[in-house]
XYZ file of C-alpha atoms in Angstrom:
521
model
C 12.805 -1.651 47.057
C 9.029 -1.303 47.255
C 9.224 2.264 46.086
C 11.284 1.314 43.129
C 9.087 -1.501 42.038
C 6.191 0.769 42.401
C 7.749 3.316 40.253
C 8.802 0.875 37.552
C 4.949 -0.431 37.623
C 3.979 3.049 36.887
C 6.092 3.806 34.266
C 5.095 0.526 32.445
C 1.724 0.849 32.768
C 1.746 4.745 31.538
C 0.446 3.716 28.024
C -1.819 0.989 28.920
C -5.364 1.304 28.425
C -8.142 0.696 30.845
C -9.266 -2.757 29.551
C -5.836 -3.984 30.002
C -5.018 -2.503 33.713
C -8.666 -3.690 34.827
C -7.593 -7.054 33.316
C -4.455 -7.064 35.474
C -6.259 -5.992 38.498
C -8.856 -8.836 38.159
C -6.129 -11.220 37.774
C -4.627 -9.930 41.289
C -1.465 -8.436 39.529
C -2.240 -4.706 39.971
C -2.271 -2.953 43.245
C -5.481 -0.529 43.610
C -3.362 2.373 43.996
C -1.305 2.316 40.799
C -4.814 1.172 38.889
C -6.090 4.597 40.241
C -3.233 6.689 38.991
C -3.279 4.854 35.707
C -7.005 5.626 35.216
C -6.629 9.332 36.377
C -4.120 9.814 33.749
C -6.099 7.971 30.958
C -9.032 9.940 31.665
C -7.055 13.192 31.528
C -5.673 12.154 28.402
C -8.934 11.414 26.757
C -10.474 14.717 28.180
C -7.345 16.690 26.431
C -7.686 14.963 23.217
C -11.620 16.029 23.182
C -10.118 19.384 23.669
C -7.654 19.540 20.906
C -10.037 18.082 18.488
C -12.834 20.259 19.253
C -10.320 23.450 19.090
C -9.130 21.983 15.656
C -12.549 21.765 14.163
C -12.617 23.012 10.556
C -14.141 26.404 10.638
C -15.239 26.317 6.934
C -18.138 24.162 8.326
C -19.193 27.053 10.572
C -21.231 29.410 8.759
C -23.025 32.379 9.764
C -26.580 31.544 11.010
C -25.654 27.673 11.089
C -24.489 25.680 14.238
C -21.735 23.263 13.550
C -23.164 20.001 12.381
C -23.298 17.397 15.378
C -21.924 13.956 15.354
C -24.181 11.420 13.523
C -24.954 8.070 15.122
C -24.751 5.500 12.763
C -28.040 4.059 13.905
C -29.773 7.248 12.744
C -28.012 7.169 9.693
C -28.823 3.690 8.704
C -32.192 4.387 9.191
C -32.305 7.322 6.575
C -30.057 5.071 4.247
C -32.805 2.465 4.480
C -35.962 4.640 3.635
C -37.010 7.396 6.007
C -36.200 8.540 9.365
C -37.120 6.893 12.690
C -35.925 6.651 16.337
C -32.117 6.047 16.775
C -30.292 5.002 19.740
C -29.449 7.565 22.369
C -26.329 9.325 21.755
C -23.437 8.856 24.296
C -23.705 11.321 27.014
C -27.532 11.638 26.410
C -29.362 10.761 29.936
C -32.529 9.739 28.122
C -32.628 6.542 26.051
C -35.058 5.997 23.206
C -38.264 4.295 24.016
C -38.181 0.831 22.889
C -41.295 0.413 20.004
C -40.817 -3.045 18.939
C -39.604 -6.107 20.898
C -37.162 -8.548 19.447
C -40.100 -11.159 18.679
C -42.335 -8.469 17.414
C -40.607 -7.495 14.398
C -42.986 -8.709 11.463
C -45.540 -6.403 10.354
C -47.501 -5.822 7.272
C -45.813 -2.676 5.652
C -49.626 -1.229 5.436
C -50.578 -1.691 8.946
C -46.802 -1.064 10.305
C -46.712 0.588 13.714
C -43.794 2.606 12.426
C -44.962 5.660 10.498
C -42.141 5.716 7.955
C -42.892 2.113 6.743
C -46.586 3.257 6.171
C -45.574 5.896 3.954
C -43.081 3.768 2.219
C -45.955 1.123 1.631
C -48.171 3.777 0.212
C -45.114 4.952 -2.285
C -44.687 1.271 -3.454
C -48.494 1.007 -4.068
C -48.397 4.329 -6.162
C -45.434 3.577 -8.148
C -44.634 -0.137 -8.455
C -46.459 -2.308 -11.073
C -47.876 -5.842 -10.817
C -45.473 -8.719 -12.330
C -48.127 -10.917 -13.441
C -47.366 -12.246 -16.887
C -50.881 -11.321 -17.831
C -49.911 -7.561 -17.637
C -46.802 -8.007 -19.951
C -48.692 -10.368 -22.745
C -51.575 -7.940 -22.759
C -54.119 -10.025 -21.604
C -55.037 -7.486 -18.705
C -54.104 -3.801 -18.473
C -50.958 -2.842 -16.416
C -51.861 -2.245 -12.660
C -50.083 -0.830 -9.565
C -49.635 -3.517 -6.813
C -52.055 -3.275 -4.095
C -52.369 -6.760 -2.454
C -49.661 -7.664 0.289
C -48.401 -11.233 0.747
C -49.364 -12.408 4.002
C -45.903 -14.364 4.211
C -43.823 -11.460 3.606
C -45.870 -8.300 4.330
C -44.954 -6.410 1.191
C -47.379 -4.908 -1.601
C -46.251 -7.327 -4.514
C -49.370 -8.149 -6.882
C -52.464 -5.999 -7.852
C -54.787 -8.656 -6.380
C -54.962 -11.746 -4.401
C -55.873 -13.733 -7.259
C -52.490 -12.610 -9.404
C -50.422 -13.213 -6.277
C -52.311 -16.972 -5.776
C -51.773 -17.476 -9.463
C -48.159 -16.739 -9.590
C -47.127 -18.044 -6.104
C -44.410 -20.143 -7.085
C -42.485 -17.585 -8.830
C -43.071 -15.355 -5.832
C -41.754 -18.098 -3.463
C -38.374 -17.498 -4.820
C -38.003 -14.082 -3.160
C -40.690 -14.268 -0.501
C -38.209 -15.505 2.346
C -35.737 -12.669 1.333
C -38.470 -9.955 1.237
C -39.742 -11.097 4.827
C -36.266 -10.815 6.027
C -35.948 -7.430 4.624
C -39.378 -6.504 6.226
C -37.966 -7.492 9.612
C -34.908 -5.923 9.359
C -36.500 -2.568 8.528
C -38.683 -2.898 11.482
C -35.640 -3.679 13.716
C -33.917 -0.754 12.613
C -36.714 1.417 13.857
C -37.562 -0.586 16.897
C -35.814 1.876 19.220
C -33.329 -0.888 20.553
C -29.750 -0.034 21.611
C -27.476 -1.081 18.421
C -24.147 -2.397 19.654
C -23.101 -3.232 16.162
C -22.589 0.038 15.349
C -20.024 0.514 17.978
C -16.890 0.574 15.977
C -13.109 -0.758 16.793
C -10.530 1.891 17.185
C -6.900 1.957 15.929
C -5.094 -1.686 15.257
C -2.146 -2.149 17.150
C 0.830 -3.140 15.227
C 1.257 -6.760 16.595
C -2.312 -7.758 15.655
C -2.544 -8.758 11.893
C -5.825 -8.396 10.174
C -7.371 -11.667 8.804
C -9.528 -10.523 5.560
C -10.590 -13.763 4.599
C -14.434 -13.087 5.481
C -16.534 -10.693 7.439
C -16.288 -12.832 10.692
C -12.548 -12.879 10.449
C -12.082 -9.550 9.886
C -14.629 -8.160 12.929
C -12.704 -10.483 15.288
C -9.130 -9.540 14.208
C -10.070 -5.988 14.062
C -11.366 -6.163 17.819
C -15.204 -5.417 17.269
C -17.550 -6.437 19.692
C -18.866 -9.895 19.142
C -21.831 -10.042 16.591
C -23.657 -13.166 17.590
C -26.979 -12.357 15.971
C -27.606 -12.736 11.886
C -29.879 -9.385 12.198
C -27.146 -7.552 13.836
C -24.424 -8.715 11.437
C -26.657 -7.490 8.353
C -27.052 -3.984 9.998
C -23.557 -3.506 10.561
C -22.314 -4.865 7.271
C -24.429 -2.559 5.296
C -22.466 0.436 6.609
C -19.122 -1.105 6.849
C -19.151 -2.450 3.160
C -18.002 0.682 1.711
C -14.589 1.266 3.690
C -13.841 -2.530 3.945
C -14.616 -3.271 0.402
C -11.668 -0.827 -0.492
C -9.259 -1.806 1.997
C -9.860 -5.529 0.780
C -8.345 -4.422 -2.750
C -5.532 -1.920 -1.317
C -4.417 -3.848 1.703
C -0.937 -6.149 1.667
C -3.184 -8.966 3.156
C -5.902 -8.455 0.544
C -8.002 -11.649 0.072
C -7.817 -11.063 -3.776
C -4.450 -12.446 -5.205
C -2.865 -13.681 -8.445
C -2.974 -17.314 -7.450
C -5.788 -19.639 -8.825
C -9.284 -18.412 -8.205
C -7.656 -15.212 -6.608
C -9.169 -13.159 -9.565
C -6.586 -10.691 -9.536
C -4.430 -10.298 -12.836
C -1.152 -9.416 -13.731
C -1.742 -6.144 -14.816
C -3.831 -5.910 -11.246
C -0.975 -7.365 -9.282
C 1.015 -4.371 -11.023
C -1.039 -1.629 -10.561
C -2.296 -2.378 -6.521
C 1.364 -3.164 -5.693
C 2.235 0.395 -6.558
C -0.699 1.411 -4.012
C 0.335 -0.976 -1.499
C 3.950 0.299 -1.383
C 2.535 3.668 -0.550
C 0.117 2.381 1.835
C 2.543 0.237 3.655
C 5.539 2.166 4.067
C 8.535 0.978 5.910
C 9.591 2.234 9.317
C 11.343 5.448 9.041
C 12.351 5.804 12.666
C 10.759 9.178 12.882
C 9.547 11.012 15.920
C 8.052 14.125 17.241
C 11.115 15.991 17.960
C 13.074 17.934 15.683
C 15.775 14.915 15.212
C 12.867 12.771 14.400
C 11.638 14.639 11.415
C 11.461 12.728 8.516
C 10.217 13.089 4.893
C 6.569 11.699 4.375
C 4.823 10.534 1.245
C 1.755 12.744 0.092
C -1.603 11.099 1.239
C -3.313 8.671 -1.068
C -6.339 10.218 -2.798
C -9.521 8.123 -3.148
C -11.608 9.437 -5.937
C -15.210 8.561 -5.055
C -17.065 9.423 -8.017
C -20.906 9.233 -8.601
C -21.071 9.486 -4.522
C -24.403 9.406 -3.032
C -25.334 7.805 0.294
C -21.299 6.778 0.929
C -20.459 10.428 1.143
C -23.058 11.084 4.168
C -21.673 7.943 6.087
C -20.713 8.581 9.802
C -17.337 9.420 9.788
C -16.245 6.566 12.132
C -17.285 4.682 9.346
C -14.772 5.949 7.334
C -12.077 6.171 9.692
C -12.069 2.389 9.633
C -9.907 2.636 6.404
C -7.507 4.941 8.367
C -7.298 2.261 11.322
C -6.198 -0.496 8.479
C -3.561 1.711 7.275
C -2.058 3.419 10.294
C 1.171 4.688 8.581
C -0.437 6.228 5.634
C -2.564 9.297 5.098
C -5.700 9.580 3.015
C -7.487 12.084 1.399
C -11.326 10.933 0.458
C -12.770 13.049 -2.327
C -16.541 12.607 -2.982
C -17.533 13.819 -6.413
C -20.920 13.826 -7.909
C -24.245 15.943 -8.218
C -25.903 13.873 -5.309
C -22.803 13.814 -3.060
C -24.740 16.056 -0.468
C -27.508 13.726 -0.035
C -28.585 13.355 3.466
C -26.615 16.242 4.446
C -29.452 18.778 4.868
C -27.696 20.188 7.839
C -24.968 21.213 6.006
C -26.425 23.403 3.541
C -25.955 26.039 2.064
C -22.931 25.103 0.298
C -19.731 27.222 0.374
C -19.426 29.637 -2.217
C -17.128 29.290 -5.245
C -14.267 31.530 -4.989
C -10.768 31.626 -6.335
C -9.111 29.715 -3.667
C -12.158 27.224 -3.579
C -13.358 27.303 -7.207
C -15.733 24.118 -6.922
C -17.220 24.878 -3.802
C -15.866 21.964 -1.975
C -16.811 21.172 1.370
C -13.571 20.208 3.469
C -13.457 18.046 6.637
C -9.854 18.490 7.645
C -9.978 16.774 11.177
C -11.940 13.295 10.677
C -8.714 11.549 11.959
C -5.137 12.453 12.159
C -4.468 11.057 9.094
C -7.675 11.427 7.101
C -8.971 14.283 5.447
C -12.486 14.286 3.409
C -13.611 16.667 0.666
C -17.131 16.847 -0.873
C -17.622 18.389 -4.457
C -21.110 18.738 -5.968
C -20.384 18.583 -9.622
C -19.460 15.929 -12.364
C -16.201 14.764 -12.593
C -15.377 15.263 -16.101
C -16.111 19.156 -15.599
C -13.356 19.217 -12.767
C -10.915 16.860 -14.614
C -10.866 18.951 -17.782
C -9.440 22.119 -15.439
C -6.531 20.084 -14.479
C -7.509 20.886 -10.673
C -6.358 17.570 -9.474
C -3.411 16.956 -12.033
C -1.170 15.300 -12.117
C -2.158 11.805 -11.042
C 0.361 9.072 -9.938
C -0.808 5.368 -9.956
C 1.333 5.204 -6.466
C -0.908 7.936 -4.746
C -4.334 7.624 -6.716
C -7.427 5.417 -7.053
C -10.962 5.802 -8.372
C -13.631 4.069 -6.840
C -17.098 3.634 -8.387
C -20.016 2.367 -5.883
C -22.986 1.027 -7.678
C -22.164 3.381 -10.551
C -24.937 2.289 -13.171
C -22.524 2.536 -16.188
C -24.552 0.329 -18.303
C -27.852 1.498 -17.092
C -30.052 3.198 -19.551
C -30.828 6.065 -17.111
C -27.439 7.051 -16.117
C -25.094 5.523 -18.964
C -25.086 8.985 -20.558
C -23.775 10.741 -17.447
C -20.320 8.636 -17.740
C -19.651 8.895 -21.674
C -17.388 11.882 -20.908
C -15.930 10.542 -17.528
C -14.850 6.977 -18.186
C -12.440 8.045 -21.189
C -10.669 10.608 -18.834
C -10.364 7.743 -16.045
C -8.636 5.819 -18.256
C -6.185 8.568 -19.217
C -4.841 8.988 -15.723
C -3.589 5.056 -15.859
C -4.718 4.847 -12.213
C -6.705 1.768 -11.036
C -10.422 2.083 -10.768
C -12.321 -0.274 -8.474
C -15.972 -0.699 -9.283
C -19.070 -2.580 -7.407
C -22.300 -3.628 -8.659
C -25.748 -4.239 -6.885
C -26.024 -7.702 -8.306
C -24.366 -9.895 -10.961
C -26.479 -8.584 -13.561
C -26.109 -5.094 -12.542
C -22.029 -5.750 -12.703
C -22.227 -7.545 -16.120
C -24.250 -4.588 -17.617
C -21.594 -2.053 -16.362
C -18.556 -4.448 -17.738
C -20.238 -4.620 -21.340
C -21.018 -0.944 -21.568
C -17.236 -0.198 -20.897
C -16.242 -2.939 -23.320
C -18.410 -1.354 -26.141
C -17.214 2.317 -25.371
C -13.588 1.736 -24.659
C -12.703 -1.547 -26.702
C -9.183 -2.453 -26.427
C -8.199 0.888 -24.255
C -8.330 -0.551 -20.788
C -6.812 -3.613 -18.806
C -9.074 -5.878 -16.340
C -7.210 -5.643 -13.003
C -9.564 -8.121 -11.157
C -11.956 -10.441 -12.795
C -15.714 -9.507 -11.799
C -17.178 -11.592 -9.155
C -18.961 -11.549 -5.794
C -17.345 -9.087 -3.165
C -16.226 -10.662 0.020
C -17.149 -7.646 2.057
C -20.640 -7.116 0.597
C -23.338 -5.998 2.433
C -25.129 -9.146 4.185
C -28.366 -6.811 4.196
C -30.676 -7.293 1.265
C -32.418 -4.058 -0.135
C -35.746 -3.451 -1.582
C -36.268 -1.300 -4.776
C -39.545 0.566 -3.742
C -40.271 1.136 -7.608
C -40.248 -2.439 -8.235
C -40.430 -4.980 -5.185
C -39.235 -7.922 -7.360
C -35.882 -6.178 -7.660
C -33.609 -7.264 -4.854
C -29.873 -6.267 -4.333
C -27.128 -6.154 -1.852
C -24.854 -3.159 -1.415
C -21.655 -3.783 -3.214
C -22.458 -7.417 -4.003
C -19.884 -7.754 -6.893
C -16.626 -5.947 -7.485
C -13.996 -5.584 -10.255
C -11.313 -3.275 -11.410
C -9.880 -1.771 -14.492
C -7.329 0.712 -15.807
C -6.444 2.450 -18.802
C -3.940 0.569 -20.952
C -0.273 1.652 -20.747
C 1.761 1.698 -23.858
C 5.495 1.706 -23.188
C 8.279 2.497 -25.624
C 10.836 -0.358 -25.830
C 13.915 -0.860 -27.749
C 15.074 -3.976 -29.969
C 17.785 -4.940 -32.277
C 17.432 -6.331 -35.502
C 20.234 -7.680 -37.784
C 19.561 -6.502 -41.343
C 20.081 -9.096 -44.128
C 22.316 -6.930 -45.927
C 24.697 -5.525 -43.242
C 26.243 -6.596 -40.154
C 24.999 -3.387 -38.197
C 22.260 -3.635 -35.820
C 19.256 -1.161 -36.403
C 17.534 0.491 -33.258
C 13.523 1.252 -33.528
C 10.920 2.151 -31.495
C 8.237 -0.492 -30.973
C 4.772 0.545 -29.283
C 3.542 -2.561 -27.409
C 0.060 -3.145 -25.977
C 1.187 -5.321 -22.911
C 2.084 -2.641 -20.367
C 5.351 -2.746 -18.217
C 5.095 -1.984 -14.407
């Protein structure tokens, strides 16, 4: 009887994780012998998984004279993203931990006198390029001048002189606290501490629903480690905002709905319901044997246009998208002339050949259900060749992170692209750094494509925006947050309808075609 019970427990625990088995052992409900056997089996499974993934690493990234790119830690990438390199946490398996440079109570320093060389270089860049915002420089009373004086409260160069800072102090107070927060966050990122907030949750179990009401409920229901510090939360959300913003629009439990205050329009419900139908397929009863073979839907293609920093995010950040949709497949396609930014270790780019006409870098083993392609080119150039044709609203979606559609410096780059996007009839999700940035983009689209698009979601603040504020080194007065605002639109659909109209002089109906601007389905 004891042998039978022991065998039954071993069988039941064959798929149990180490965390659950240890929990049972602490409660005295799991014999040590079974625990040891279970842990050995789990260790063997993990090792075998690592070997399989290593063998399946895409050979296209291994070029003569270049080693395969090493896995990037999220902390080291975050340092480059926020303005320079620095010391990152030691990767797993490294015996030497990074040296702690700054303590938790020693994060505020003047940019010019900072103990971090990267921040001192950043201060020099700001002083060389940023202009003093004092009104005298705009009225002509004083010639324009670069900033040179650092506010003692925020430690960032903001005015050309102490006199101008004191004279305009009330205006500076509006952003002084935020600038100090940016200062401390920058030093924290380079302090050499260990960053537990960059340890991400794994696959989502079927029995646990994700709550997308806010960052707190999302991280809790996804099984992330508890983040009890505001600064750590800001650091974590700065990277996670990219995949979670997309997921919050496409998930069946999206916080954006058609109810009052939900901001989703009727047309938006039609478009996103089509994508959700694909991303949340019903159980097919398929398996790994021949009898379990089932027809599967093609992957959902997310075209991320004008890609910059988001294309070089650590891949475990983007796999969060795959964890939220475990039954679906994804193909992320980063397109843009700057899509290889921060990826110097992967140069030179693959040659353009007949099988790879745009020199795409393909990462085919990011996750079993996720593939990533990066193309350094303008989207309208690719679209005109029909390379990604045909487009299907059930499987395609465009994402524009801070595109600058209406910005004078970048709007010309979108003049050819936006009409082509509207032709596909696929939803287009766009974000903005600030409300002003987002409204400027909307005005530009209204001006260039008036009457040719439908709003899918009314513009407003993004529930999953970055909680960390960023500083524009060219203008310290310009403070923004990653993906602060979000809205969505799509090319207007025209359908052919049939109506019956009685003629005054006959009793026979006349069938005619009517073009209606109000889309159907």
